[in-house]
Short mmCIF file of C-alpha atoms in Angstrom, two decimals:
data_model
loop_
_atom_site.label_atom_id
_atom_site.label_comp_id
_atom_site.label_asym_id
_atom_site.label_seq_id
_atom_site.Cartn_x
_atom_site.Cartn_y
_atom_site.Cartn_z
CA MET A 1 -12.59 18.87 15.38
CA ARG A 2 -10.51 22.02 15.65
CA GLY A 3 -8.11 21.74 18.61
CA GLN A 4 -9.11 18.20 19.62
CA LYS A 5 -6.37 16.07 21.14
CA LEU A 6 -6.20 12.71 22.87
CA SER A 7 -6.57 14.56 26.16
CA THR A 8 -10.00 15.68 24.93
CA PHE A 9 -11.09 12.09 25.55
CA PHE A 10 -8.57 10.53 27.96
CA LYS A 11 -7.02 11.31 31.33
CA GLY A 12 -4.54 8.49 31.05
CA VAL A 13 -3.81 5.14 29.45
CA ALA A 14 -1.88 2.00 30.37
CA SER A 15 -0.97 -1.16 28.52
CA LYS A 16 0.49 -4.61 29.16
CA ARG A 17 0.47 -8.13 27.74
CA LEU A 18 -2.12 -10.43 29.26
CA ALA A 19 -0.76 -13.29 31.34
CA ALA A 20 -2.30 -16.76 31.60
CA VAL A 21 -3.43 -16.21 35.18
CA GLU A 22 -5.43 -13.18 34.06
CA VAL A 23 -7.46 -14.80 31.26
CA ASP A 24 -7.63 -18.50 32.11
CA PRO A 25 -10.43 -19.23 34.66
CA SER A 26 -8.82 -22.60 35.47
CA LEU A 27 -5.73 -20.80 36.80
CA SER A 28 -7.40 -18.00 38.72
CA ASN A 29 -10.89 -16.77 39.54
CA GLU A 30 -9.74 -13.60 41.29
CA HIS A 31 -10.78 -11.23 38.47
CA GLU A 32 -7.70 -9.06 38.90
CA PHE A 33 -4.99 -7.77 36.61
CA ASN A 34 -1.43 -8.23 37.81
CA GLY A 35 1.48 -5.80 38.09
CA VAL A 36 -0.66 -2.67 38.08
CA THR A 37 1.25 -0.38 40.44
CA ALA A 38 2.11 1.85 37.49
CA LEU A 39 -1.62 2.58 37.18
CA LYS A 40 -1.17 5.20 39.88
CA LYS A 41 -0.32 7.48 36.95
CA VAL A 42 -3.85 6.90 35.66
CA PHE A 43 -5.99 6.41 38.79
CA GLY A 44 -3.91 8.10 41.47
CA GLU A 45 -3.20 7.08 45.06
CA VAL A 46 -5.70 5.42 47.39
CA ALA A 47 -6.03 6.53 50.99
CA GLY A 48 -6.46 3.76 53.57
CA ASP A 49 -9.20 1.28 52.87
CA GLU A 50 -10.82 3.37 50.14
CA LYS A 51 -11.95 1.51 47.05
CA HIS A 52 -12.34 3.64 43.93
CA LYS A 53 -15.00 2.20 41.66
CA TYR A 54 -15.40 3.14 37.98
CA PRO A 55 -18.00 2.14 35.40
CA ALA A 56 -16.18 0.20 32.71
CA ARG A 57 -16.62 -1.11 29.21
CA PHE A 58 -14.76 -4.29 28.27
CA VAL A 59 -14.01 -4.78 24.56
CA ARG A 60 -12.36 -7.70 22.78
CA MET A 61 -10.93 -6.57 19.41
CA SER A 62 -9.43 -8.39 16.43
CA ASP A 63 -9.27 -7.87 12.67
CA ASP A 64 -12.20 -10.28 12.34
CA GLU A 65 -15.06 -8.05 13.46
CA GLU A 66 -17.43 -11.01 13.85
CA ARG A 67 -15.26 -12.27 16.74
CA ASN A 68 -15.33 -8.99 18.64
CA LEU A 69 -17.14 -8.76 21.98
CA SER A 70 -18.13 -6.00 24.38
CA ALA A 71 -19.72 -5.83 27.80
CA ASP A 72 -20.42 -3.22 30.46
CA GLY A 73 -19.24 -3.68 34.01
CA GLN A 74 -17.17 -2.12 36.77
CA ILE A 75 -13.57 -1.97 37.96
CA THR A 76 -12.28 -1.31 41.49
CA TRP A 77 -8.92 0.32 42.24
CA TYR A 78 -7.65 -0.33 45.76
CA ASP A 79 -4.66 -1.00 47.99
CA ALA A 80 -4.78 -4.58 49.26
CA ARG A 81 -2.11 -3.84 51.93
CA TRP A 82 -3.44 -0.54 53.21
CA LYS A 83 -2.93 -1.71 56.83
CA HIS A 84 0.77 -2.33 56.30
CA PRO A 85 2.89 0.51 57.74
CA THR A 86 5.41 0.65 54.86
CA ARG A 87 4.08 -1.40 51.95
CA SER A 88 1.28 -0.97 49.48
CA GLU A 89 -0.03 -3.45 46.93
CA TYR A 90 -2.34 -1.91 44.38
CA ARG A 91 -4.83 -4.09 42.58
CA LEU A 92 -7.37 -3.62 39.82
CA TYR A 93 -10.43 -5.81 40.27
CA TYR A 94 -12.91 -6.25 37.43
CA SER A 95 -16.49 -7.49 37.54
CA ASP A 96 -17.46 -10.77 35.92
CA ASN A 97 -17.89 -10.52 32.13
CA GLU A 98 -17.58 -12.63 29.00
CA VAL A 99 -14.88 -10.51 27.35
CA VAL A 100 -11.79 -11.22 29.50
CA PRO A 101 -12.04 -15.05 29.23
CA ALA A 102 -12.28 -14.65 25.44
CA ALA A 103 -8.87 -12.98 25.29
CA ASN A 104 -5.65 -14.93 24.76
CA VAL A 105 -2.35 -14.96 26.58
CA GLY A 106 -0.11 -12.31 25.01
CA ASP A 107 -2.96 -10.13 23.77
CA LEU A 108 -2.53 -6.42 24.37
CA LEU A 109 -4.49 -5.00 27.29
CA VAL A 110 -5.14 -1.26 27.13
CA ILE A 111 -6.71 0.41 30.17
CA ALA A 112 -7.89 3.91 29.32
CA ARG A 113 -9.47 6.33 31.77
CA LEU A 114 -11.81 8.67 29.92
CA GLU A 115 -12.48 12.30 30.76
CA ASP A 116 -15.88 11.39 32.25
CA ASP A 117 -14.17 8.86 34.57
CA THR A 118 -15.50 5.82 32.81
CA VAL A 119 -12.85 3.24 31.91
CA LEU A 120 -12.32 1.46 28.63
CA LEU A 121 -10.54 -1.90 28.80
CA LEU A 122 -9.44 -3.12 25.38
CA MET A 123 -8.19 -6.67 24.90
CA VAL A 124 -6.61 -6.60 21.44
CA GLU A 125 -5.49 -9.63 19.46
CA ALA A 126 -1.70 -9.86 19.34
CA GLY A 127 -0.21 -9.33 15.89
CA SER A 128 -3.37 -7.79 14.41
CA THR A 129 -3.69 -4.59 12.42
CA ILE A 130 -5.99 -3.05 15.03
CA GLU A 131 -3.30 -3.73 17.65
CA ARG A 132 -0.72 -1.81 15.60
CA GLN A 133 -3.18 1.05 15.16
CA ILE A 134 -3.95 1.32 18.88
CA VAL A 135 -0.25 1.21 19.76
CA TRP A 136 0.33 4.04 17.27
CA LEU A 137 -2.70 6.04 18.42
CA PHE A 138 -1.60 6.14 22.06
CA GLY A 139 2.14 6.17 21.40
CA LEU A 140 2.61 2.95 23.38
CA PRO A 141 6.00 1.22 23.58
CA GLU A 142 6.56 -2.17 22.02
CA ILE A 143 5.57 -4.38 24.95
CA ASP A 144 6.65 -8.04 24.95
CA GLN A 145 6.16 -8.87 28.63
CA SER A 146 3.33 -8.61 31.15
CA GLU A 147 4.94 -5.55 32.76
CA LEU A 148 2.58 -2.58 32.67
CA PHE A 149 3.33 0.76 31.03
CA ALA A 150 1.22 3.79 32.00
CA GLN A 151 1.05 7.46 31.12
CA SER A 152 -1.17 10.42 31.86
CA PHE A 153 -2.00 12.83 29.06
CA ILE A 154 -0.05 15.93 29.78
CA ALA A 155 1.27 18.40 27.23
CA SER A 156 4.42 16.39 26.58
CA SER A 157 2.54 13.22 25.66
CA ASP A 158 -0.61 14.64 24.09
CA VAL A 159 -1.39 14.08 20.41
CA ALA A 160 -3.47 16.24 18.10
CA LEU A 161 -6.25 14.35 16.33
CA ASP A 162 -6.51 14.12 12.57
CA SER A 163 -9.03 12.19 10.49
CA VAL A 164 -6.88 9.02 10.43
CA ARG A 165 -6.52 8.90 14.21
CA SER A 166 -10.20 9.77 14.55
CA ARG A 167 -11.10 6.67 12.54
CA VAL A 168 -9.14 4.52 15.00
CA LEU A 169 -10.98 6.16 17.90
CA GLU A 170 -14.30 5.43 16.19
CA MET A 171 -13.31 1.77 15.88
CA ILE A 172 -13.00 1.59 19.68
CA GLY A 173 -16.38 3.25 20.09
CA LEU A 174 -15.53 6.94 20.60
CA GLU A 175 -17.09 9.53 18.30
CA THR A 176 -14.99 12.54 17.38
CA ASP A 177 -16.23 15.86 16.06
CA LEU A 178 -14.93 16.18 12.48
CA THR A 179 -16.90 19.34 11.71
CA ASP A 180 -16.29 23.08 11.57
CA ASP A 181 -19.36 25.29 11.21
CA ASP A 182 -17.20 28.18 10.02
CA TYR A 183 -17.26 26.52 6.58
CA LEU A 184 -21.00 25.80 6.45
CA ASP A 185 -22.15 29.08 4.85
CA ARG A 186 -19.51 28.78 2.15
CA ILE A 187 -20.56 25.20 1.38
CA ARG A 188 -24.25 26.13 1.17
CA THR A 189 -23.52 29.19 -0.95
CA THR A 190 -21.59 27.04 -3.40
CA PHE A 191 -23.77 23.93 -3.55
CA GLY A 192 -27.17 24.84 -2.10
CA GLU A 193 -28.84 22.25 0.08
CA THR A 194 -27.76 19.03 -1.67
CA PHE A 195 -24.45 17.24 -2.01
CA PRO A 196 -22.62 17.82 -5.30
CA THR A 197 -20.74 15.07 -7.10
CA THR A 198 -17.67 13.76 -5.31
CA LYS A 199 -15.44 15.22 -8.03
CA GLU A 200 -16.94 18.70 -7.55
CA PHE A 201 -16.61 18.43 -3.79
CA SER A 202 -12.96 17.37 -4.07
CA VAL A 203 -12.18 20.39 -6.26
CA PHE A 204 -13.94 22.60 -3.69
CA ALA A 205 -11.87 21.07 -0.88
CA ARG A 206 -8.59 21.65 -2.71
CA GLU A 207 -9.51 25.24 -3.53
CA SER A 208 -10.40 25.90 0.12
CA VAL A 209 -6.91 24.80 1.17
CA GLY A 210 -5.24 27.31 -1.14
CA GLU A 211 -1.63 27.19 -2.31
CA VAL A 212 0.25 23.91 -1.83
CA ASP A 213 3.39 22.29 -3.21
CA ALA A 214 2.23 19.05 -4.82
CA LEU A 215 5.50 18.76 -6.73
CA ASN A 216 7.96 18.81 -3.82
CA HIS A 217 5.66 17.70 -1.00
CA PRO A 218 3.06 15.33 -2.49
CA ASP A 219 2.56 13.26 0.69
CA GLU A 220 1.81 16.28 2.86
CA THR A 221 -0.39 17.80 0.14
CA LEU A 222 -2.46 14.65 -0.29
CA LEU A 223 -3.10 14.35 3.46
CA LEU A 224 -3.96 18.05 3.67
CA TRP A 225 -6.53 17.73 0.88
CA MET A 226 -8.03 14.56 2.35
CA GLU A 227 -8.20 16.12 5.80
CA ARG A 228 -9.97 19.20 4.48
CA GLU A 229 -12.47 17.22 2.41
CA GLU A 230 -13.32 15.04 5.42
CA LEU A 231 -13.95 18.14 7.52
CA LEU A 232 -16.09 19.82 4.85
CA PHE A 233 -18.03 16.64 4.14
CA ARG A 234 -18.79 15.92 7.80
CA THR A 235 -19.81 19.56 8.34
CA PHE A 236 -22.30 19.48 5.46
CA GLU A 237 -23.48 15.98 6.39
CA LYS A 238 -24.15 17.06 9.99
CA TYR A 239 -26.20 20.01 8.75
CA GLN A 240 -28.27 17.81 6.44
CA VAL A 241 -28.81 15.00 8.96
CA GLU A 242 -29.87 17.40 11.72
CA HIS A 243 -32.34 19.00 9.32
CA GLN A 244 -33.80 15.58 8.45
CA ILE A 245 -34.08 14.63 12.13
CA ARG A 246 -36.06 17.80 12.78
CA GLU A 247 -38.32 16.95 9.83
CA GLY A 248 -38.83 13.46 11.21
CA PHE A 249 -39.47 10.12 9.51
CA GLN A 250 -42.68 8.49 8.31
CA SER A 251 -41.74 5.05 9.65
CA VAL A 252 -38.98 2.95 11.15
CA ASP A 253 -38.20 1.66 7.66
CA ASP A 254 -37.74 5.23 6.42
CA PHE A 255 -35.33 5.93 9.28
CA VAL A 256 -33.32 2.73 8.64
CA SER A 257 -33.18 3.46 4.92
CA TYR A 258 -31.98 7.01 5.54
CA SER A 259 -29.29 5.97 8.03
CA LEU A 260 -28.01 3.27 5.65
CA GLY A 261 -27.83 5.87 2.91
CA VAL A 262 -25.74 8.15 5.13
CA HIS A 263 -23.41 5.29 6.04
CA ASN A 264 -22.99 4.12 2.43
CA ARG A 265 -22.35 7.66 1.19
CA ARG A 266 -19.54 8.01 3.73
CA LYS A 267 -17.82 4.84 2.57
CA SER A 268 -18.26 5.51 -1.14
CA ARG A 269 -17.19 9.15 -0.93
CA ALA A 270 -13.97 8.41 0.95
CA GLY A 271 -12.69 6.09 -1.79
CA HIS A 272 -13.63 8.42 -4.64
CA ALA A 273 -12.15 11.42 -2.82
CA LEU A 274 -8.83 9.62 -2.48
CA GLU A 275 -8.78 8.86 -6.22
CA ASN A 276 -9.68 12.46 -7.03
CA HIS A 277 -6.83 13.90 -4.97
CA LEU A 278 -4.32 11.34 -6.24
CA GLU A 279 -5.32 12.30 -9.77
CA ALA A 280 -4.69 15.97 -8.97
CA ILE A 281 -1.23 15.01 -7.63
CA PHE A 282 -0.44 13.14 -10.86
CA VAL A 283 -1.55 16.11 -12.97
CA GLY A 284 0.53 18.48 -10.85
CA ASN A 285 3.57 16.26 -11.34
CA ALA A 286 3.04 15.85 -15.13
CA ILE A 287 2.55 12.08 -14.79
CA THR A 288 0.52 10.52 -17.61
CA TYR A 289 -2.09 7.94 -16.60
CA SER A 290 -5.50 6.45 -17.27
CA ARG A 291 -8.06 6.30 -14.47
CA GLY A 292 -10.62 3.53 -14.18
CA ALA A 293 -9.86 2.08 -17.61
CA ILE A 294 -10.98 -1.49 -18.37
CA THR A 295 -8.31 -4.19 -18.65
CA GLU A 296 -8.80 -7.98 -18.72
CA LYS A 297 -12.11 -9.54 -17.69
CA SER A 298 -13.73 -6.14 -17.14
CA SER A 299 -11.29 -5.27 -14.34
CA ARG A 300 -10.89 -1.55 -13.64
CA PRO A 301 -7.59 -0.73 -11.96
CA ASP A 302 -7.77 2.72 -10.43
CA PHE A 303 -4.72 4.03 -12.28
CA VAL A 304 -2.59 2.64 -15.13
CA PHE A 305 0.67 4.34 -16.16
CA PRO A 306 1.57 5.68 -18.68
CA GLY A 307 -1.94 4.96 -19.97
CA ILE A 308 -4.41 2.33 -21.09
CA TYR A 309 -3.44 2.53 -24.76
CA ALA A 310 0.16 1.76 -23.92
CA TYR A 311 -1.12 -1.12 -21.77
CA GLU A 312 -3.25 -2.47 -24.64
CA ASP A 313 -0.35 -2.27 -27.10
CA GLU A 314 1.26 -5.71 -26.93
CA THR A 315 4.50 -4.30 -28.34
CA PHE A 316 4.81 -1.82 -25.48
CA PRO A 317 7.34 -3.21 -22.96
CA GLU A 318 5.79 -4.53 -19.76
CA LYS A 319 8.68 -3.16 -17.69
CA SER A 320 7.48 0.37 -18.56
CA LEU A 321 3.95 -0.25 -17.25
CA LEU A 322 2.79 0.60 -13.76
CA MET A 323 -0.51 0.37 -11.92
CA LEU A 324 -1.82 1.80 -8.65
CA GLY A 325 -4.88 0.78 -6.71
CA ALA A 326 -6.33 3.24 -4.20
CA LYS A 327 -8.18 2.25 -1.01
CA SER A 328 -8.64 4.66 1.88
CA SER A 329 -8.90 1.65 4.22
CA CYS A 330 -7.35 -1.65 3.32
CA LYS A 331 -8.43 -4.63 5.47
CA ASP A 332 -8.71 -7.76 3.28
CA ARG A 333 -9.76 -5.80 0.19
CA TRP A 334 -6.16 -5.46 -0.97
CA ARG A 335 -6.49 -8.86 -2.65
CA GLN A 336 -8.88 -7.33 -5.19
CA VAL A 337 -5.92 -5.49 -6.73
CA LEU A 338 -4.10 -8.74 -7.54
CA ALA A 339 -6.60 -9.61 -10.30
CA GLU A 340 -6.25 -6.25 -12.04
CA ALA A 341 -3.90 -5.42 -14.95
CA LYS A 342 -2.49 -8.91 -15.60
CA ARG A 343 0.40 -7.58 -17.72
CA ILE A 344 1.87 -5.79 -14.73
CA HIS A 345 3.75 -8.22 -12.48
CA GLU A 346 4.33 -5.97 -9.45
CA LYS A 347 1.19 -4.17 -8.31
CA HIS A 348 1.08 -1.02 -6.17
CA LEU A 349 -1.63 -0.06 -3.70
CA PHE A 350 -2.06 3.35 -2.07
CA THR A 351 -3.83 3.43 1.29
CA LEU A 352 -4.40 5.70 4.28
CA GLU A 353 -4.60 2.67 6.59
CA PRO A 354 -2.07 2.99 9.43
CA GLY A 355 -0.23 0.07 10.97
CA ILE A 356 -1.25 -2.86 8.78
CA SER A 357 -0.10 -6.05 10.49
CA LEU A 358 3.16 -7.78 9.66
CA ALA A 359 1.22 -10.90 8.62
CA GLN A 360 -0.78 -8.90 6.07
CA THR A 361 2.18 -7.03 4.61
CA SER A 362 4.18 -10.27 4.40
CA GLU A 363 1.37 -11.79 2.37
CA MET A 364 1.31 -8.70 0.15
CA ARG A 365 5.03 -9.08 -0.53
CA GLU A 366 4.59 -12.75 -1.38
CA ASN A 367 1.96 -11.71 -3.94
CA ASN A 368 4.13 -8.95 -5.46
CA LEU A 369 2.01 -6.13 -4.10
CA ARG A 370 3.86 -3.02 -2.90
CA LEU A 371 2.15 -0.74 -0.40
CA VAL A 372 2.23 3.04 -0.89
CA VAL A 373 1.47 5.00 2.30
CA PRO A 374 1.84 8.73 3.08
CA SER A 375 5.21 9.28 4.73
CA ALA A 376 3.61 10.69 7.91
CA LEU A 377 1.94 7.30 8.55
CA HIS A 378 5.10 5.20 8.15
CA GLU A 379 5.78 5.51 11.90
CA SER A 380 2.63 3.47 12.58
CA TYR A 381 4.35 0.43 10.97
CA LEU A 382 7.00 -1.81 12.48
CA SER A 383 10.59 -0.90 11.69
CA SER A 384 10.93 -4.19 9.77
CA GLN A 385 8.14 -3.05 7.41
CA ARG A 386 9.29 0.48 6.71
CA ASP A 387 12.10 -0.29 4.24
CA TRP A 388 9.53 -2.01 2.05
CA LEU A 389 6.90 0.72 2.27
CA MET A 390 6.81 3.43 -0.38
CA SER A 391 5.75 7.01 0.15
CA LEU A 392 3.72 8.82 -2.50
CA GLN A 393 6.87 10.74 -3.43
CA ASP A 394 8.71 7.42 -3.88
CA PHE A 395 5.96 6.17 -6.19
CA LEU A 396 5.97 9.38 -8.24
CA HIS A 397 9.72 9.02 -8.69
CA VAL A 398 9.27 5.51 -10.09
CA ALA A 399 6.39 6.61 -12.33
CA ARG A 400 8.36 9.59 -13.64
CA GLN A 401 11.42 7.45 -14.27
CA LYS A 402 9.44 4.84 -16.21
CA GLN A 403 7.73 7.61 -18.18
CA GLU A 404 11.09 9.14 -19.16
CA GLU A 405 12.63 5.80 -20.13
CA CYS A 406 9.71 4.23 -21.95
CA PRO A 407 9.48 4.26 -25.78
CA PRO A 408 7.19 6.79 -27.49
CA PHE A 409 3.51 6.00 -27.06
CA SER A 410 0.19 7.54 -27.91
CA LEU A 411 -2.31 8.65 -25.30
CA ARG A 412 -4.92 7.59 -27.85
CA PRO A 413 -4.90 5.00 -30.66
#
């Protein structure tokens, strides 16, 4: 992953809103996108009657993964008025596929030319979370019309990849290298050939980072720890998986079982790692809490402040209680937090999910759920959402203030 940027994958990218004539077969069967002259920044000029053909992958994306589609095909970049002495009219023709007709008017079209000269055409549902994330990933302007915006990836517009951006790339089908073999010997020396517990691995990740300032810069510290653990985990995972591949599998069922285990370990570890590093932030800031304690109906909120025994004490004022859920990726799972810690009216949820849609955050607000997001990711949200978002430092301030103002309590009965 070291040194990877968007230009590692892309030569250029363009975006526009889809018009009716482009997605409705009853209006046009020409299989062309309109207003594409700006694509010269991505595909260059065409000489005479040349037609530049590129293998292409068409992808329809929404927050409902079951509705997503993909198809392979081809695009052709050409000048339809190459014979005219003074005028040119560039067009982008696409081969017949099932993806474009499935898109809706106003959806975001992203045309990305990859380094290997294949082209990725994303048709992204307007107003969705994945749309916000793609806009943030590529640094696209807020486009309301069908006019096309295009950019090539030069030094001034390039973006360094981190694990959050890498997850967005993986969602559009591009694998990034999140490993660094320079750490492998140290990992194996410490843990041998098998994964330790997530808690042990999180401690190892924090120690490998060295000195940080969790008191004055908690948001940056949390992201730094998460970034390092992701890198260390993927490095060790790659080593183990490659070893198993060399060893081979007894059957197809063994292979499927092993791959599912790898996938499930990734998902489980990410959530536990986030809780581990949040806990270290709380300790470093002298915030009292209980982690994973049982409340009503066997619910287990990730963190209760100032602690579960204060929560269980009916004489302890509810206004002094606070809870925080933790989910590395949010999607629809944020609703799970609403049923936890019934005494606490306003819930808080920490996530590393960039650009959650306005519809989702509006629903969160209606249900008295406040989103806590690292400050560096606030730019991925709409300006109308940012005043409502909290940073980790904001949340710590509230927790510290409640802790200072609350009546005396016991950490244990």
